[in-house]
């Protein structure tokens, strides 16, 4: 079968005196049978071209499945008088959310989570008194796609509000379930983004809706038992650069509405106890000033914690009274430190939990609060974990009164682990480590932090993992992952599926390029807008450094990125095609200029501060045009490319990779490029864990084929210790 050829139907546009011709914009017509036929033809071509990998795909799926404990449970988390946990079951795509009552809420050990029976069958309770709140497999029945947007129990513990999406377009439907009777209330809310936030009483909740361009712009209040058409509009954000969201402080005292652009924010506050409350503004927005609010009780007084960047780019933690308060009245609690990026703060009755970033890794910091007449902070300490690449963060800590802190930790070799931290003794208790079946031994692998030098002299970190016995014969095949946008950090993490790569002798690495947040806010600022080229330069420098230092060879180095990381993949393919032996671009933002020129598209206006506004600004137009992958396709010796997308993606439309692949085929006819479109999925890909494993097995098989490892077996694991 020859590759599908998309007909050329030129459309010419002119902006700022610059004229461009697009031959494939017609592929945007999602409802056109010809477009669907073209995507299906691409899928058929991809299946035929990868048919020789069918056995390997199945083998990879079986390896992921064999290493995963399919019947499993999460660590129970206490909220008021119940322990909440999730269950998964062998043979089922989706799990169940459950709860049991706390045996004695006032007992000294009442915050020690119970240990469920991990081997309990689906028809058996994992703990005495178990109540199944949601059976997600039952909810997903009859749907090719299913996603739970959120679930939230009412303050009286009697009702469960949950949201579902069965299309993939992230427009959710909210239902309310009576947990005593199992019956659904007549309330049904459509077009909701995510889940809901209850007030302090159980008769009303708040939710978010989106406008035609998929921008979250309205917050509503719904009273139980009423029709959605009668819901009250609590807040509307008209500025198209801003998104809104709603939540409740952990203290349950306030409902907060955040209005945020990429570099500016503003909070509005409501009394959670008043079902008729009107929002008031804490501090009016100032361009370039970001802040976030949390309610605390410090020294016996109600206080707002304000995490803000007005004092410096790495953020400062300040205090303010719980009323409209100008920035001049915020009082520093943790002063700005250029070496420490403060990312988040959570308040509890006796302590604060700060999530911060230093040395290129996220860490947890505990601030013990003083009582009346004492200093606000009486102790300030870091939660330390061993290992050069240990990633740690605060876990599920929903209760304001809890005396413990739950912390999660992982690394490239360490499966995700959950601990409870005793604040008095600082003693850590391991509650659960994600099981890896088949005799996995972390000691068989080594992880490294390596530094590459970018063209401008900046040192760029790389996190790398490989089997200790893999390099005996010299350079190894290597998968290099990158993202580099939105201040999103790709921190070291463990992956079961990745073991199938490592055990065949390949290495895996993450290039922590600028545009991400790994080294603080300056790392992000230096990789966006006019500095976007740094992201691409950094990734290419990392690839070349790994070759120059003997880790791998260019022909066996495969690059992978998704979404904004897909833009990265398209850009480096144009700028350094010789540096890679293959490229995987998943839901890739490769037609950035077209998208940023269309203010009606999802995310465009809200992202002007990330990419620029090419419609209004000729310099921004020229900048994006200089690197946008689709604009810069040329007759180059591209490495093999696998592009993956989803028909119902609202964040990066399927048309971007579809057009990109069509132009690659026409402009560089020797390119081996494949397009795979999920016809019933969204930005996150397919739903259901088995589908997701098959999906990853498909991609891994293609990667292994590019590395020359498709016929390679895995290294035998050590026998499991008993």
XYZ file of C-alpha atoms in Angstrom:
722
model
C 0.000 0.000 0.000
C 1.390 3.386 -0.985
C 1.051 6.273 1.443
C -2.154 8.331 1.181
C -1.725 11.540 -0.775
C -3.796 14.493 0.392
C -4.920 16.641 -2.544
C -3.480 20.149 -2.653
C -6.167 22.832 -2.327
C -4.259 26.056 -1.828
C -5.590 28.780 0.445
C -3.609 32.033 0.457
C -3.659 34.470 3.375
C -1.847 37.732 4.037
C -0.914 39.222 7.428
C 1.288 42.279 7.926
C 2.235 42.128 4.255
C 3.418 38.522 4.553
C 1.672 36.073 2.239
C 1.536 32.335 2.913
C -0.116 29.484 1.023
C -1.555 26.473 2.815
C -2.359 23.449 0.643
C -3.983 21.344 3.356
C -6.219 23.598 5.437
C -9.203 21.704 3.977
C -8.365 18.852 6.372
C -9.846 20.993 9.185
C -13.406 20.094 8.081
C -13.910 17.385 10.711
C -17.477 16.568 9.587
C -16.480 16.120 5.922
C -16.565 12.418 4.936
C -13.533 13.019 2.687
C -11.488 14.174 5.704
C -12.556 11.170 7.774
C -11.776 8.928 4.820
C -8.296 10.420 4.550
C -7.598 9.868 8.260
C -8.851 6.279 8.001
C -6.625 5.720 4.957
C -3.659 7.032 6.979
C -4.552 4.606 9.778
C -4.726 1.710 7.330
C -1.352 2.694 5.858
C 0.193 2.902 9.340
C -1.192 -0.510 10.253
C 0.228 -2.053 7.092
C 3.640 -0.391 7.491
C 3.869 -1.647 11.087
C 2.319 -5.069 10.545
C 5.728 -6.702 11.056
C 5.643 -5.369 14.636
C 2.342 -7.026 15.586
C 3.962 -9.818 17.595
C 6.277 -7.357 19.347
C 3.325 -5.093 20.205
C 1.514 -7.995 21.793
C 4.661 -9.033 23.654
C 5.126 -5.487 24.998
C 1.486 -5.357 26.109
C 1.897 -8.671 27.912
C 5.075 -7.412 29.598
C 3.336 -4.276 30.898
C 0.409 -6.386 32.047
C 2.637 -9.000 33.714
C 4.530 -6.339 35.680
C 1.348 -4.645 36.906
C -0.630 -5.797 39.916
C -4.009 -5.570 38.242
C -6.082 -6.046 41.377
C -4.819 -3.255 43.587
C -5.827 -0.474 45.984
C -4.709 3.027 46.795
C -3.741 4.064 50.321
C -6.903 5.214 52.156
C -7.211 8.950 52.755
C -9.270 10.327 55.628
C -11.878 13.034 55.123
C -13.988 13.741 58.209
C -15.464 10.408 59.359
C -14.523 8.246 56.363
C -11.508 6.630 54.732
C -11.579 6.967 50.919
C -9.632 4.766 48.488
C -9.638 3.477 44.926
C -9.685 -0.128 43.736
C -8.653 -1.726 40.458
C -9.555 -5.224 39.313
C -7.920 -7.727 37.003
C -9.619 -7.768 33.623
C -11.380 -4.423 34.080
C -10.508 -1.239 32.181
C -11.593 1.056 35.000
C -11.635 0.921 38.779
C -13.990 1.818 41.596
C -13.969 4.505 44.269
C -14.834 3.293 47.762
C -15.046 4.396 51.375
C -15.414 2.958 54.872
C -16.248 4.730 58.160
C -13.414 5.636 60.535
C -13.723 3.112 63.376
C -13.152 5.587 66.219
C -12.607 9.181 65.030
C -11.317 10.279 68.446
C -8.836 7.440 69.047
C -5.124 8.389 69.252
C -4.367 6.334 66.134
C -7.440 7.427 64.190
C -5.260 9.059 61.500
C -3.353 5.829 60.811
C -4.870 4.475 57.578
C -6.327 0.961 57.666
C -4.701 -1.670 55.476
C -7.188 -3.058 52.946
C -7.096 -6.694 51.876
C -5.118 -6.293 48.671
C -6.170 -9.631 47.211
C -9.908 -9.079 47.745
C -12.011 -10.183 44.788
C -14.258 -7.606 43.071
C -17.281 -9.042 44.887
C -15.505 -8.881 48.262
C -14.993 -5.785 50.419
C -11.371 -4.773 50.857
C -12.245 -3.379 54.297
C -15.176 -4.109 56.631
C -18.110 -1.832 55.896
C -16.897 -0.952 52.398
C -19.226 1.205 50.314
C -18.650 1.384 46.555
C -19.413 4.984 45.637
C -18.668 4.765 41.909
C -18.147 1.691 39.733
C -16.380 3.299 36.796
C -16.569 0.162 34.656
C -20.360 0.274 34.938
C -20.431 3.986 34.085
C -18.212 3.370 31.036
C -20.315 0.507 29.704
C -21.452 1.099 26.129
C -18.988 3.950 25.543
C -15.848 3.687 23.428
C -14.335 6.515 25.485
C -14.842 7.357 29.156
C -13.263 9.866 31.516
C -14.135 10.832 35.079
C -13.723 14.588 35.372
C -13.961 14.713 39.135
C -15.931 13.495 42.128
C -16.669 15.335 45.350
C -18.525 14.277 48.501
C -20.872 16.793 50.120
C -19.970 18.286 53.529
C -22.581 16.080 55.241
C -20.964 12.988 53.595
C -24.306 11.966 52.074
C -24.082 13.037 48.428
C -21.518 12.469 45.684
C -21.282 14.887 42.766
C -19.314 13.433 39.864
C -18.686 14.378 36.232
C -18.114 12.227 33.146
C -17.025 12.704 29.532
C -17.819 9.956 27.000
C -16.511 11.757 23.901
C -13.051 13.099 24.735
C -13.808 16.797 24.231
C -13.517 17.581 27.971
C -17.073 18.861 28.244
C -18.397 17.008 31.247
C -21.855 16.070 32.527
C -22.418 16.318 36.299
C -24.707 13.974 38.219
C -25.429 13.754 41.956
C -25.719 10.397 43.714
C -27.326 9.747 47.101
C -24.765 7.540 48.844
C -27.342 6.184 51.279
C -29.807 4.949 48.667
C -27.613 4.722 45.569
C -30.200 6.759 43.645
C -29.327 9.574 41.268
C -30.854 12.977 41.945
C -32.704 14.575 39.016
C -29.953 17.225 38.782
C -28.020 16.904 35.501
C -25.595 19.621 34.426
C -23.991 19.614 30.968
C -21.089 21.516 29.439
C -19.145 21.597 32.708
C -15.355 21.817 32.825
C -14.025 19.304 35.372
C -15.838 18.701 38.659
C -17.726 20.762 41.248
C -16.948 22.545 44.526
C -19.403 22.241 47.406
C -20.175 25.126 49.695
C -19.973 24.548 53.455
C -23.531 23.212 53.366
C -24.783 20.326 51.257
C -27.532 22.161 49.393
C -25.441 23.949 46.759
C -22.207 23.725 44.803
C -20.172 25.751 42.296
C -18.945 24.775 38.839
C -17.177 26.169 35.757
C -18.333 26.415 32.149
C -16.491 27.298 28.953
C -17.187 29.654 26.076
C -17.243 28.797 22.354
C -13.443 28.867 22.177
C -13.214 26.398 25.101
C -12.076 29.082 27.556
C -13.246 28.646 31.135
C -15.031 31.967 31.638
C -18.003 31.503 34.013
C -18.567 30.256 37.564
C -22.109 29.172 38.492
C -23.901 28.267 41.712
C -26.286 25.325 41.535
C -28.890 24.604 44.200
C -29.771 20.942 44.524
C -33.136 19.999 43.147
C -33.265 22.838 40.610
C -32.822 22.865 36.849
C -29.492 23.995 35.401
C -31.297 26.767 33.521
C -32.011 28.498 36.844
C -28.410 28.398 38.118
C -26.909 31.679 39.303
C -24.008 33.229 37.439
C -21.578 34.065 40.245
C -18.625 35.291 38.202
C -17.900 36.029 34.543
C -14.460 36.831 33.141
C -14.746 38.850 29.885
C -10.990 39.207 29.222
C -10.171 36.462 26.751
C -6.611 36.099 28.069
C -7.942 34.872 31.432
C -9.232 31.490 32.569
C -11.305 31.006 35.697
C -11.495 28.187 38.224
C -13.228 27.627 41.536
C -12.213 25.793 44.712
C -12.672 25.788 48.472
C -9.984 26.443 51.055
C -8.935 23.388 53.033
C -10.298 25.093 56.147
C -13.752 24.960 54.496
C -14.165 28.638 55.369
C -14.002 30.227 51.910
C -14.827 29.493 48.286
C -12.204 31.083 46.037
C -12.431 31.973 42.355
C -9.149 32.342 40.496
C -8.960 34.382 37.297
C -5.569 33.766 35.708
C -3.724 34.678 32.547
C -0.257 33.330 31.765
C 1.454 36.020 33.850
C -1.318 37.784 35.811
C -3.874 36.620 38.371
C -6.731 37.859 40.528
C -8.730 36.121 43.279
C -12.345 36.603 44.300
C -13.612 35.218 47.596
C -16.991 34.029 48.899
C -18.119 32.975 52.357
C -18.538 29.201 51.995
C -21.181 29.121 54.725
C -23.496 31.549 52.916
C -25.430 30.002 49.996
C -26.244 33.528 48.765
C -22.728 34.946 49.112
C -21.456 37.453 46.587
C -17.752 37.374 45.634
C -15.369 40.132 46.660
C -11.953 40.820 45.141
C -8.909 40.259 47.354
C -6.419 42.266 45.259
C -7.116 43.671 41.803
C -5.042 42.357 38.928
C -1.773 44.006 37.995
C -0.154 43.044 34.720
C 2.715 40.653 35.420
C 1.785 40.025 39.066
C 0.737 36.458 39.880
C -0.616 35.416 43.242
C -2.536 32.568 44.858
C -4.552 32.503 48.088
C -4.834 29.989 50.926
C -6.658 30.454 54.231
C -4.749 29.702 57.450
C -5.100 30.306 61.166
C -1.815 31.798 62.377
C -1.380 32.711 66.037
C -5.093 32.193 66.558
C -6.072 34.686 63.842
C -7.660 34.151 60.439
C -5.025 34.895 57.804
C -4.669 34.710 54.056
C -1.426 33.234 52.776
C -0.433 34.973 49.555
C 2.045 33.210 47.259
C 3.142 35.931 44.822
C 5.881 37.053 42.434
C 5.719 40.791 43.145
C 8.905 40.579 45.230
C 10.826 38.428 42.733
C 10.418 35.859 39.964
C 10.821 32.795 42.221
C 7.866 33.875 44.412
C 7.467 34.926 48.029
C 5.022 33.731 50.687
C 3.252 36.575 52.476
C 0.358 37.037 54.893
C -2.619 39.371 54.697
C -5.930 39.839 56.511
C -8.946 38.013 54.995
C -10.402 41.147 53.380
C -9.637 43.246 50.298
C -5.944 43.985 50.758
C -3.646 45.919 48.406
C -0.212 44.528 47.649
C 1.472 47.180 49.790
C -0.044 45.568 52.898
C 1.166 42.000 52.276
C 3.667 40.959 54.954
C 6.528 38.555 54.003
C 6.516 35.168 55.742
C 9.044 33.425 53.474
C 11.046 36.101 51.678
C 11.968 35.755 48.011
C 15.027 33.546 47.470
C 16.493 33.487 43.942
C 17.726 29.906 44.504
C 14.350 28.486 45.594
C 11.180 28.530 43.480
C 8.130 28.452 45.756
C 5.397 26.601 43.831
C 2.507 25.983 46.234
C 1.405 26.222 49.863
C -1.222 24.225 51.769
C -2.448 25.291 55.216
C -3.425 23.033 58.118
C -4.393 23.683 61.713
C -0.855 23.167 63.036
C 1.431 23.536 60.013
C 1.966 24.676 56.450
C 3.198 22.459 53.625
C 5.225 24.300 50.993
C 6.106 22.713 47.685
C 9.275 24.227 46.318
C 11.937 23.572 43.718
C 15.683 23.750 44.146
C 18.599 22.060 42.430
C 16.329 21.102 39.558
C 14.061 18.891 41.695
C 10.774 19.407 43.588
C 10.889 19.138 47.390
C 8.496 19.351 50.338
C 9.033 21.879 53.133
C 7.202 21.880 56.455
C 6.530 25.035 58.471
C 5.212 24.320 61.976
C 2.881 27.086 63.149
C 3.171 28.747 66.536
C 0.232 29.285 68.862
C -1.059 32.542 70.311
C 1.798 34.682 71.604
C 4.410 32.648 69.684
C 6.236 33.362 66.454
C 4.185 32.566 63.352
C 6.688 29.855 62.340
C 8.358 27.845 65.098
C 10.054 25.242 62.881
C 11.046 25.160 59.205
C 12.454 21.975 57.658
C 12.804 19.995 54.423
C 11.619 16.436 53.886
C 14.718 14.694 52.555
C 14.899 11.538 50.424
C 18.090 9.771 49.331
C 19.024 9.612 45.668
C 20.380 12.044 43.105
C 17.086 12.184 41.199
C 14.495 11.745 43.973
C 11.264 13.528 43.077
C 9.022 14.286 46.056
C 5.760 16.121 46.554
C 2.826 16.493 48.901
C 0.287 13.679 48.519
C -3.411 13.602 49.324
C -3.838 15.753 52.446
C -7.443 16.995 52.318
C -8.214 17.495 56.019
C -7.398 20.787 57.750
C -7.168 19.078 61.164
C -4.886 16.180 60.210
C -1.721 15.825 62.342
C 0.255 14.016 59.638
C 1.511 14.915 56.170
C 1.286 12.453 53.307
C 4.233 12.651 50.926
C 4.937 10.897 47.646
C 8.363 10.035 46.247
C 9.622 8.495 43.014
C 12.653 8.500 40.716
C 13.677 6.916 37.424
C 14.447 3.668 39.287
C 12.213 3.952 42.367
C 8.513 3.043 41.981
C 6.092 5.619 43.332
C 6.035 5.422 47.140
C 3.579 6.921 49.625
C 4.628 7.942 53.141
C 2.938 9.452 56.176
C 5.073 11.933 58.066
C 4.715 12.397 61.836
C 5.159 16.118 62.411
C 6.314 15.731 66.023
C 9.021 13.119 65.477
C 9.620 13.696 61.723
C 9.422 9.909 61.384
C 8.381 8.604 57.964
C 6.148 5.551 57.600
C 6.076 3.840 54.204
C 2.419 3.103 53.501
C 2.755 1.693 49.998
C 5.182 1.363 47.133
C 3.690 0.738 43.710
C 4.228 -2.989 43.149
C 6.279 -4.129 40.169
C 5.845 -7.840 39.532
C 8.379 -10.183 38.008
C 11.346 -9.599 40.277
C 12.143 -5.939 39.562
C 15.304 -4.823 41.357
C 16.143 -1.083 41.413
C 19.788 -2.058 41.985
C 19.916 -3.461 38.434
C 19.573 0.070 37.030
C 21.534 3.291 37.348
C 20.280 6.865 37.071
C 22.359 9.944 36.326
C 22.093 13.723 36.130
C 24.119 14.855 33.107
C 24.649 18.425 31.862
C 24.815 19.516 28.230
C 25.989 22.950 27.069
C 23.596 24.954 24.884
C 24.960 27.184 22.090
C 24.690 30.265 24.351
C 26.738 28.557 27.079
C 23.826 27.667 29.394
C 24.103 24.271 31.117
C 21.024 22.094 30.472
C 20.244 19.144 32.786
C 19.476 15.658 31.511
C 18.046 12.855 33.674
C 19.019 9.382 32.424
C 18.342 5.765 33.378
C 19.856 2.563 31.965
C 20.468 -1.013 33.025
C 23.872 -1.340 34.680
C 24.878 -4.142 32.300
C 23.721 -2.424 29.112
C 26.801 -0.343 28.315
C 29.355 -3.154 28.328
C 29.418 -3.102 24.536
C 29.669 0.678 24.164
C 26.964 3.172 23.148
C 23.330 2.056 23.568
C 20.090 2.997 21.804
C 18.412 5.864 23.645
C 14.951 7.451 23.891
C 15.177 11.199 24.634
C 11.992 12.865 25.885
C 11.323 16.610 25.938
C 8.573 19.149 26.561
C 9.731 22.706 27.334
C 6.683 24.957 27.720
C 4.224 26.491 30.210
C 6.742 26.175 33.090
C 5.785 22.481 33.180
C 8.529 20.352 34.705
C 9.156 16.788 33.521
C 10.627 15.511 36.764
C 12.189 12.037 37.114
C 9.468 9.397 37.512
C 9.165 5.630 37.394
C 7.370 3.828 34.563
C 6.491 0.138 34.288
C 6.170 0.377 30.504
C 9.663 1.902 30.277
C 11.168 -1.328 31.677
C 10.419 -3.055 28.365
C 12.751 -0.537 26.739
C 15.475 -0.676 29.396
C 15.511 -4.477 29.602
C 16.216 -4.680 25.866
C 19.378 -2.658 26.393
C 18.182 0.878 25.638
C 18.518 3.972 27.825
C 15.861 6.579 28.577
C 16.552 10.261 29.198
C 14.645 13.490 29.770
C 16.093 16.734 28.415
C 15.038 19.435 30.909
C 15.018 22.202 28.317
C 14.192 25.857 28.840
C 10.509 26.700 28.664
C 9.896 24.169 31.434
C 10.157 25.028 35.114
C 12.808 22.597 36.308
C 15.313 25.281 37.321
C 12.835 27.949 38.402
C 10.830 30.744 36.840
C 13.838 32.123 34.947
C 14.170 28.736 33.174
C 10.611 29.182 31.900
C 11.008 32.838 30.933
C 14.147 32.006 28.963
C 12.258 29.532 26.771
C 9.107 31.377 25.680
C 8.060 34.256 23.429
C 11.197 35.829 21.890
C 13.381 33.217 23.639
C 11.516 30.164 22.269
C 14.455 29.107 20.101
C 16.335 28.242 23.318
C 13.949 25.290 23.813
C 14.971 23.789 20.480
C 18.652 24.633 20.861
C 18.687 22.989 24.302
C 17.125 19.753 23.054
C 19.480 19.495 20.097
C 22.435 20.216 22.423
C 21.298 17.412 24.747
C 21.012 14.977 21.846
C 24.464 15.861 20.524
C 26.011 15.717 24.012
C 24.670 12.190 24.576
C 26.300 11.144 21.300
C 29.565 13.023 21.889
C 29.996 11.518 25.377
C 29.462 7.953 24.155
C 26.049 7.250 25.580
C 24.443 6.622 22.195
C 24.736 7.150 18.452
C 22.593 9.511 16.382
C 21.108 6.732 14.256
C 19.830 4.943 17.379
C 18.650 8.043 19.265
C 14.869 8.407 19.106
C 13.224 11.662 20.263
C 9.730 11.831 21.745
C 7.423 14.654 22.825
C 3.713 15.359 23.197
C 1.512 18.450 22.769
C 3.854 21.459 23.160
C 6.571 18.791 23.258
C 5.273 17.770 19.832
C 6.023 21.281 18.599
C 9.521 20.704 19.959
C 9.748 17.463 17.964
C 8.656 19.159 14.736
C 11.077 22.052 15.247
C 14.140 19.877 15.927
C 13.212 17.660 12.964
C 13.515 20.740 10.747
C 16.578 22.191 12.468
C 18.689 19.069 13.105
C 17.301 16.063 11.208
C 20.725 14.394 11.329
C 20.674 14.279 15.158
C 17.940 11.639 15.410
C 17.233 8.134 14.197
C 13.482 8.557 14.712
C 10.935 11.013 16.117
C 7.613 10.387 17.900
C 5.274 13.395 18.006
C 2.089 12.805 20.012
C -0.877 15.235 19.729
C 1.750 17.677 18.395
C 1.245 21.448 18.265
C 2.981 21.616 14.883
C 0.767 24.162 13.067
C 1.357 26.862 15.651
C 1.141 29.868 13.320
C -2.265 28.927 11.896
C -3.647 28.221 15.359
C -2.286 31.400 16.953
C -3.753 33.459 14.098
C -7.277 32.183 14.857
C -8.670 33.741 18.042
C -11.770 31.519 17.845
C -9.773 28.328 18.429
C -9.451 26.760 21.887
C -6.576 28.212 23.931
C -5.375 30.741 21.332
C -6.064 34.054 23.112
C -5.150 32.692 26.542
C -1.772 31.687 25.101
C -0.665 35.001 23.611
C 1.584 35.444 26.664
C 3.245 32.083 25.910
C 3.759 32.329 22.149
C 2.872 35.908 21.137
C -0.040 37.385 19.166
C 0.820 37.033 15.465
C -2.502 38.558 14.407
C -1.738 41.908 16.026
C 2.059 41.958 16.113
C 4.253 41.553 12.997
C 7.251 40.645 15.161
C 5.282 37.834 16.824
C 4.146 36.647 13.386
C 7.736 36.499 12.150
C 8.945 34.832 15.338
C 6.399 31.986 15.250
C 6.837 31.607 11.488
C 10.588 31.178 12.072
C 10.157 27.966 14.089
C 6.621 26.592 13.575
C 7.179 23.043 12.274
C 4.511 23.163 9.555
C 5.852 26.453 8.141
C 9.412 25.173 7.918
C 8.996 21.763 6.321
C 11.634 21.517 3.576
C 13.153 18.895 1.309
C 15.416 17.568 4.049
C 16.675 14.081 4.973
C 14.191 13.701 7.837
C 14.460 10.703 10.133
C 11.427 8.372 10.303
C 8.523 10.120 12.054
C 5.491 8.707 13.871
C 2.743 11.277 14.487
C -0.107 10.337 16.826
C -3.318 12.284 17.404
C -6.969 12.008 18.478
C -10.007 13.103 16.496
C -11.789 14.747 19.451
C -8.799 16.567 20.934
C -9.823 20.144 21.808
C -6.387 21.286 22.983
C -4.362 20.448 19.868
C -6.726 19.738 16.986
C -6.115 16.579 14.919
C -5.760 18.769 11.827
C -2.312 19.989 12.908
C -0.477 16.640 12.603
C -2.694 15.675 9.637
C -1.560 18.754 7.707
C 2.046 18.344 8.851
C 2.237 14.748 7.615
C 0.661 15.727 4.282
C 3.220 18.518 3.780
C 6.136 16.281 4.814
C 5.082 13.696 2.234
C 4.740 16.307 -0.522
C 7.838 18.393 0.279
C 10.285 15.679 1.392
C 8.975 12.661 -0.534
C 11.658 10.348 0.777
C 10.487 10.772 4.372
C 9.179 7.707 6.194
C 6.304 9.360 8.067
C 3.260 7.690 9.615
C 0.064 9.204 11.033
C -2.084 7.356 13.564
C -5.400 8.914 14.630
C -7.527 7.640 17.499
C -11.058 8.115 16.171
C -12.717 8.114 19.616
C -10.395 9.912 22.042
C -9.214 13.315 23.238
C -5.946 15.037 24.140
C -4.951 12.360 26.660
C -5.438 9.538 24.164
C -7.534 6.426 24.627
C -9.353 5.665 27.873
C -9.170 2.475 29.893
C -5.907 1.029 31.172
C -5.731 -1.965 28.813
C -6.370 0.291 25.821
C -3.698 2.650 27.137
C -1.225 -0.237 27.498
C -1.927 -1.384 23.926
C -1.491 2.225 22.819
C 1.891 2.533 24.528
C 2.934 -0.891 23.209
C 2.289 0.335 19.665
C 4.548 3.360 20.174
C 7.263 1.392 21.981
C 7.343 -1.227 19.225
C 7.925 1.498 16.630
C 10.661 3.028 18.816
C 12.392 -0.328 19.338
C 12.258 -0.963 15.588
C 13.991 2.362 14.967
C 16.647 1.432 17.542
C 17.325 -1.924 15.915
C 15.942 -3.728 18.986
C 12.675 -5.094 17.587
C 14.006 -8.650 17.623
C 15.789 -8.292 20.958
C 14.521 -10.180 23.992
C 14.557 -8.727 27.483
C 17.293 -9.277 30.041
C 16.089 -11.904 32.530
C 14.957 -10.328 35.779
C 16.268 -11.573 39.086
C 14.101 -14.070 40.863
C 11.639 -12.397 43.169
C 12.794 -12.468 46.781
C 10.547 -13.960 49.425
